[in-house]
mmCIF file of N, CA and C in Angstrom:
data_model
loop_
_atom_site.group_PDB
_atom_site.id
_atom_site.type_symbol
_atom_site.label_atom_id
_atom_site.label_comp_id
_atom_site.label_asym_id
_atom_site.label_seq_id
_atom_site.Cartn_x
_atom_site.Cartn_y
_atom_site.Cartn_z
ATOM 1 N N UNK I 1 1.709 25.592 45.382
ATOM 2 C CA UNK I 1 2.164 24.770 44.348
ATOM 3 C C UNK I 1 1.691 24.927 42.981
ATOM 4 N N UNK I 2 2.645 24.814 41.951
ATOM 5 C CA UNK I 2 2.225 25.042 40.781
ATOM 6 C C UNK I 2 1.827 23.843 40.070
ATOM 7 N N UNK I 3 0.762 24.081 39.215
ATOM 8 C CA UNK I 3 0.052 22.547 38.610
ATOM 9 C C UNK I 3 1.124 22.046 37.553
ATOM 10 N N UNK I 4 1.186 20.890 37.610
ATOM 11 C CA UNK I 4 2.095 20.058 36.756
ATOM 12 C C UNK I 4 1.328 19.811 35.524
ATOM 13 N N UNK I 5 1.996 19.936 34.478
ATOM 14 C CA UNK I 5 1.187 19.662 32.909
ATOM 15 C C UNK I 5 0.994 18.072 32.919
ATOM 16 N N UNK I 6 -0.110 17.843 32.227
ATOM 17 C CA UNK I 6 -0.570 16.337 32.439
ATOM 18 C C UNK I 6 0.570 15.597 31.435
ATOM 19 N N UNK I 7 0.654 14.482 32.051
ATOM 20 C CA UNK I 7 1.644 13.630 31.323
ATOM 21 C C UNK I 7 1.061 12.539 30.780
ATOM 22 N N UNK I 8 1.489 12.009 29.693
ATOM 23 C CA UNK I 8 0.858 10.829 29.041
ATOM 24 C C UNK I 8 1.222 9.294 29.841
ATOM 25 N N UNK I 9 0.030 8.456 29.709
ATOM 26 C CA UNK I 9 0.450 7.169 30.332
ATOM 27 C C UNK I 9 1.758 6.733 29.801
ATOM 28 N N UNK I 10 2.485 6.018 30.785
ATOM 29 C CA UNK I 10 3.742 5.411 30.542
ATOM 30 C C UNK I 10 3.465 4.297 29.342
ATOM 31 N N UNK I 11 2.465 3.669 29.565
ATOM 32 C CA UNK I 11 2.257 2.364 28.642
ATOM 33 C C UNK I 11 1.916 2.904 27.318
ATOM 34 N N UNK I 12 1.071 4.075 27.038
ATOM 35 C CA UNK I 12 0.856 4.470 25.838
ATOM 36 C C UNK I 12 1.981 5.129 25.155
ATOM 37 N N UNK I 13 2.843 5.810 25.967
ATOM 38 C CA UNK I 13 4.200 6.615 25.367
ATOM 39 C C UNK I 13 5.117 5.230 24.916
ATOM 40 N N UNK I 14 5.137 4.163 25.754
ATOM 41 C CA UNK I 14 5.938 3.202 25.283
ATOM 42 C C UNK I 14 5.499 2.650 23.888
ATOM 43 N N UNK I 15 4.192 2.356 23.883
ATOM 44 C CA UNK I 15 3.638 1.763 22.731
ATOM 45 C C UNK I 15 3.862 2.830 21.650
ATOM 46 N N UNK I 16 3.895 3.924 21.494
ATOM 47 C CA UNK I 16 4.043 5.001 20.546
ATOM 48 C C UNK I 16 5.410 5.126 20.020
ATOM 49 N N UNK I 17 6.155 4.989 21.255
ATOM 50 C CA UNK I 17 7.690 5.126 20.826
ATOM 51 C C UNK I 17 8.222 3.772 20.070
ATOM 52 N N UNK I 18 7.618 2.568 20.466
ATOM 53 C CA UNK I 18 7.839 1.301 19.805
ATOM 54 C C UNK I 18 7.403 1.400 18.360
ATOM 55 N N UNK I 19 6.082 1.824 18.271
ATOM 56 C CA UNK I 19 5.555 1.908 16.822
ATOM 57 C C UNK I 19 6.345 2.849 15.902
ATOM 58 N N UNK I 20 6.878 4.010 16.455
ATOM 59 C CA UNK I 20 7.588 4.829 15.706
ATOM 60 C C UNK I 20 9.081 4.304 15.329
ATOM 61 N N UNK I 21 9.641 3.500 16.162
ATOM 62 C CA UNK I 21 10.983 2.788 15.705
ATOM 63 C C UNK I 21 10.464 1.649 14.755
ATOM 64 N N UNK I 22 9.588 0.964 14.702
ATOM 65 C CA UNK I 22 9.340 -0.098 13.777
ATOM 66 C C UNK I 22 8.970 0.537 12.532
ATOM 67 N N UNK I 23 8.456 1.763 12.387
ATOM 68 C CA UNK I 23 7.882 2.566 11.199
ATOM 69 C C UNK I 23 9.203 3.018 10.580
ATOM 70 N N UNK I 24 10.174 3.479 11.441
ATOM 71 C CA UNK I 24 11.418 4.090 10.798
ATOM 72 C C UNK I 24 12.204 3.014 10.392
ATOM 73 N N UNK I 25 12.269 1.822 10.879
ATOM 74 C CA UNK I 25 13.024 0.567 10.481
ATOM 75 C C UNK I 25 12.325 0.176 9.035
ATOM 76 N N UNK I 26 10.976 0.109 8.963
ATOM 77 C CA UNK I 26 10.104 -0.570 7.675
ATOM 78 C C UNK I 26 10.430 0.725 6.593
ATOM 79 N N UNK I 27 10.428 1.957 6.974
ATOM 80 C CA UNK I 27 10.601 2.802 5.905
ATOM 81 C C UNK I 27 11.815 2.861 5.299
ATOM 82 N N UNK I 28 12.991 2.873 6.334
ATOM 83 C CA UNK I 28 14.416 2.783 5.732
ATOM 84 C C UNK I 28 14.629 1.415 4.917
ATOM 85 N N UNK I 29 14.333 0.485 5.557
ATOM 86 C CA UNK I 29 14.604 -0.733 4.830
ATOM 87 C C UNK I 29 13.729 -0.756 3.385
ATOM 88 N N UNK I 30 12.614 -0.343 3.456
ATOM 89 C CA UNK I 30 11.789 -0.431 2.036
ATOM 90 C C UNK I 30 12.564 0.639 0.964
ATOM 91 N N UNK I 31 12.965 1.667 1.435
ATOM 92 C CA UNK I 31 13.608 2.741 0.640
ATOM 93 C C UNK I 31 14.943 1.971 0.122
ATOM 94 N N UNK I 32 15.766 1.390 0.828
ATOM 95 C CA UNK I 32 16.985 0.882 0.587
ATOM 96 C C UNK I 32 16.565 -0.341 -0.397
ATOM 97 N N UNK I 33 15.568 -1.099 -0.277
ATOM 98 C CA UNK I 33 15.215 -2.057 -0.904
ATOM 99 C C UNK I 33 15.018 -1.748 -2.465
ATOM 100 N N UNK I 34 14.163 -0.637 -2.424
ATOM 101 C CA UNK I 34 13.775 0.115 -3.820
ATOM 102 C C UNK I 34 15.104 0.441 -4.541
ATOM 103 N N UNK I 35 16.180 1.064 -3.906
ATOM 104 C CA UNK I 35 17.282 1.482 -4.527
ATOM 105 C C UNK I 35 18.097 0.171 -4.903
ATOM 106 N N UNK I 36 17.883 -0.762 -4.166
ATOM 107 C CA UNK I 36 18.841 -1.963 -4.389
ATOM 108 C C UNK I 36 18.396 -2.960 -5.422
ATOM 109 N N UNK I 37 17.051 -2.991 -5.557
ATOM 110 C CA UNK I 37 16.449 -4.021 -6.376
ATOM 111 C C UNK I 37 15.500 -3.556 -7.485
ATOM 112 N N UNK I 38 15.285 -2.158 -7.654
ATOM 113 C CA UNK I 38 14.315 -1.833 -8.487
ATOM 114 C C UNK I 38 14.931 -2.014 -10.094
ATOM 115 N N UNK I 39 14.213 -2.515 -10.924
ATOM 116 C CA UNK I 39 14.894 -2.778 -12.335
ATOM 117 C C UNK I 39 15.340 -1.392 -12.929
ATOM 118 N N UNK I 40 16.238 -1.239 -13.590
ATOM 119 C CA UNK I 40 16.673 -0.075 -14.235
ATOM 120 C C UNK I 40 17.765 0.835 -13.692
ATOM 121 N N UNK I 41 17.714 0.589 -12.249
ATOM 122 C CA UNK I 41 18.623 1.476 -11.319
ATOM 123 C C UNK I 41 20.007 0.628 -11.484
ATOM 124 N N UNK I 42 21.063 1.460 -11.124
ATOM 125 C CA UNK I 42 22.343 0.563 -11.387
ATOM 126 C C UNK I 42 22.684 -0.299 -10.122
ATOM 127 N N UNK I 43 21.703 -0.552 -9.219
ATOM 128 C CA UNK I 43 21.797 -1.368 -8.261
ATOM 129 C C UNK I 43 23.122 -1.183 -7.384
ATOM 130 N N UNK I 44 23.339 0.101 -7.145
ATOM 131 C CA UNK I 44 24.456 0.663 -6.306
ATOM 132 C C UNK I 44 23.893 1.252 -5.163
ATOM 133 N N UNK I 45 24.157 0.988 -3.712
ATOM 134 C CA UNK I 45 23.769 2.141 -2.826
ATOM 135 C C UNK I 45 24.758 2.969 -2.447
ATOM 136 N N UNK I 46 24.532 4.040 -2.729
ATOM 137 C CA UNK I 46 25.491 5.129 -2.504
ATOM 138 C C UNK I 46 25.258 6.016 -1.325
ATOM 139 N N UNK I 47 25.879 6.948 -0.912
ATOM 140 C CA UNK I 47 25.400 7.892 0.015
ATOM 141 C C UNK I 47 24.304 8.585 -0.013
ATOM 142 N N UNK I 48 23.918 9.152 -1.197
ATOM 143 C CA UNK I 48 22.731 9.522 -1.539
ATOM 144 C C UNK I 48 21.462 8.695 -1.241
ATOM 145 N N UNK I 49 21.467 7.293 -1.754
ATOM 146 C CA UNK I 49 20.547 6.326 -1.528
ATOM 147 C C UNK I 49 20.307 6.315 0.180
ATOM 148 N N UNK I 50 21.360 6.076 0.824
ATOM 149 C CA UNK I 50 21.328 5.888 2.230
ATOM 150 C C UNK I 50 20.659 7.347 2.953
ATOM 151 N N UNK I 51 21.024 8.314 2.399
ATOM 152 C CA UNK I 51 20.311 9.588 3.249
ATOM 153 C C UNK I 51 18.960 9.639 2.729
ATOM 154 N N UNK I 52 18.422 9.376 1.429
ATOM 155 C CA UNK I 52 17.135 9.406 1.028
ATOM 156 C C UNK I 52 16.196 8.362 1.956
ATOM 157 N N UNK I 53 17.257 7.174 2.255
ATOM 158 C CA UNK I 53 16.502 6.022 2.862
ATOM 159 C C UNK I 53 16.148 6.336 4.326
ATOM 160 N N UNK I 54 17.213 7.138 4.966
ATOM 161 C CA UNK I 54 16.926 7.662 6.370
ATOM 162 C C UNK I 54 15.764 8.584 6.323
ATOM 163 N N UNK I 55 15.569 9.660 5.457
ATOM 164 C CA UNK I 55 14.739 10.533 5.206
ATOM 165 C C UNK I 55 13.292 9.924 5.090
ATOM 166 N N UNK I 56 13.179 8.954 4.349
ATOM 167 C CA UNK I 56 12.083 8.382 4.216
ATOM 168 C C UNK I 56 11.732 7.469 5.531
ATOM 169 N N UNK I 57 12.553 6.946 6.201
ATOM 170 C CA UNK I 57 12.567 6.215 7.413
ATOM 171 C C UNK I 57 11.765 7.365 8.633
ATOM 172 N N UNK I 58 12.525 8.584 8.508
ATOM 173 C CA UNK I 58 12.118 9.526 9.529
ATOM 174 C C UNK I 58 10.709 9.991 9.168
ATOM 175 N N UNK I 59 10.287 10.032 7.828
ATOM 176 C CA UNK I 59 9.003 10.641 7.365
ATOM 177 C C UNK I 59 8.050 9.377 7.712
ATOM 178 N N UNK I 60 8.472 8.216 7.807
ATOM 179 C CA UNK I 60 7.541 7.114 8.152
ATOM 180 C C UNK I 60 7.184 7.366 9.690
ATOM 181 N N UNK I 61 8.311 7.338 10.227
ATOM 182 C CA UNK I 61 8.058 7.386 11.772
ATOM 183 C C UNK I 61 7.204 8.506 12.305
ATOM 184 N N UNK I 62 7.617 9.799 11.684
ATOM 185 C CA UNK I 62 6.681 11.215 12.050
ATOM 186 C C UNK I 62 5.055 10.905 11.620
ATOM 187 N N UNK I 63 4.980 10.302 10.467
ATOM 188 C CA UNK I 63 3.555 10.007 9.980
ATOM 189 C C UNK I 63 2.889 8.916 11.047
ATOM 190 N N UNK I 64 3.706 7.932 11.144
ATOM 191 C CA UNK I 64 3.232 7.097 12.300
ATOM 192 C C UNK I 64 2.643 7.562 13.736
ATOM 193 N N UNK I 65 3.780 8.362 14.177
ATOM 194 C CA UNK I 65 3.502 8.966 15.596
ATOM 195 C C UNK I 65 2.367 10.109 15.482
ATOM 196 N N UNK I 66 2.040 10.607 14.227
ATOM 197 C CA UNK I 66 1.084 11.707 14.208
ATOM 198 C C UNK I 66 -0.263 10.942 14.087
ATOM 199 N N UNK I 67 -0.255 9.721 13.415
ATOM 200 C CA UNK I 67 -1.383 8.918 13.207
ATOM 201 C C UNK I 67 -1.848 8.476 14.505
ATOM 202 N N UNK I 68 -0.959 7.994 15.392
ATOM 203 C CA UNK I 68 -1.275 7.541 16.790
ATOM 204 C C UNK I 68 -1.627 8.411 17.607
ATOM 205 N N UNK I 69 -1.138 9.958 17.588
ATOM 206 C CA UNK I 69 -1.778 10.733 18.545
ATOM 207 C C UNK I 69 -2.916 11.109 18.082
ATOM 208 N N UNK I 70 -3.379 11.061 16.877
ATOM 209 C CA UNK I 70 -4.748 11.585 16.484
ATOM 210 C C UNK I 70 -5.755 10.437 17.129
ATOM 211 N N UNK I 71 -5.426 9.201 16.920
ATOM 212 C CA UNK I 71 -6.331 8.131 17.272
ATOM 213 C C UNK I 71 -5.926 7.699 18.763
ATOM 214 N N UNK I 72 -5.595 8.419 19.833
ATOM 215 C CA UNK I 72 -5.202 8.348 21.041
ATOM 216 C C UNK I 72 -6.497 7.996 21.776
ATOM 217 N N UNK I 73 -6.698 7.152 22.473
ATOM 218 C CA UNK I 73 -7.939 6.779 23.232
ATOM 219 C C UNK I 73 -7.927 7.907 24.504
ATOM 220 N N UNK I 74 -9.159 8.341 24.670
ATOM 221 C CA UNK I 74 -9.374 9.538 25.663
ATOM 222 C C UNK I 74 -9.017 9.309 26.976
ATOM 223 N N UNK I 75 -8.909 8.030 27.494
ATOM 224 C CA UNK I 75 -8.528 7.666 28.753
ATOM 225 C C UNK I 75 -6.621 7.633 28.998
ATOM 226 N N UNK I 76 -6.084 7.571 27.996
ATOM 227 C CA UNK I 76 -4.701 7.470 27.857
ATOM 228 C C UNK I 76 -4.146 8.967 28.183
#
C-alpha cells in the first residue's frame, strides 16, 4: 500500500474556506465603497473599479487564508 498524504481536518478546512469567502466579500465591498463614496472621485463605478475591487477581494482572501494556515492549531 502506498501511504496517503495527510489530509486536513474537515472542520478546519470548512472554517478556513468560510473565512476566505468572508474576507473576499469584505475586501470587494470595501474597495467598491471606496470608489463609490470617496470625496473627489467621479462617483462612477466602471469596469476598472470592478476589476480592482475583485483583485482587492482576492488579495484579502489570500492573506486571510495564509494567516489562518500560519496560526493553524497543531492538532488540526
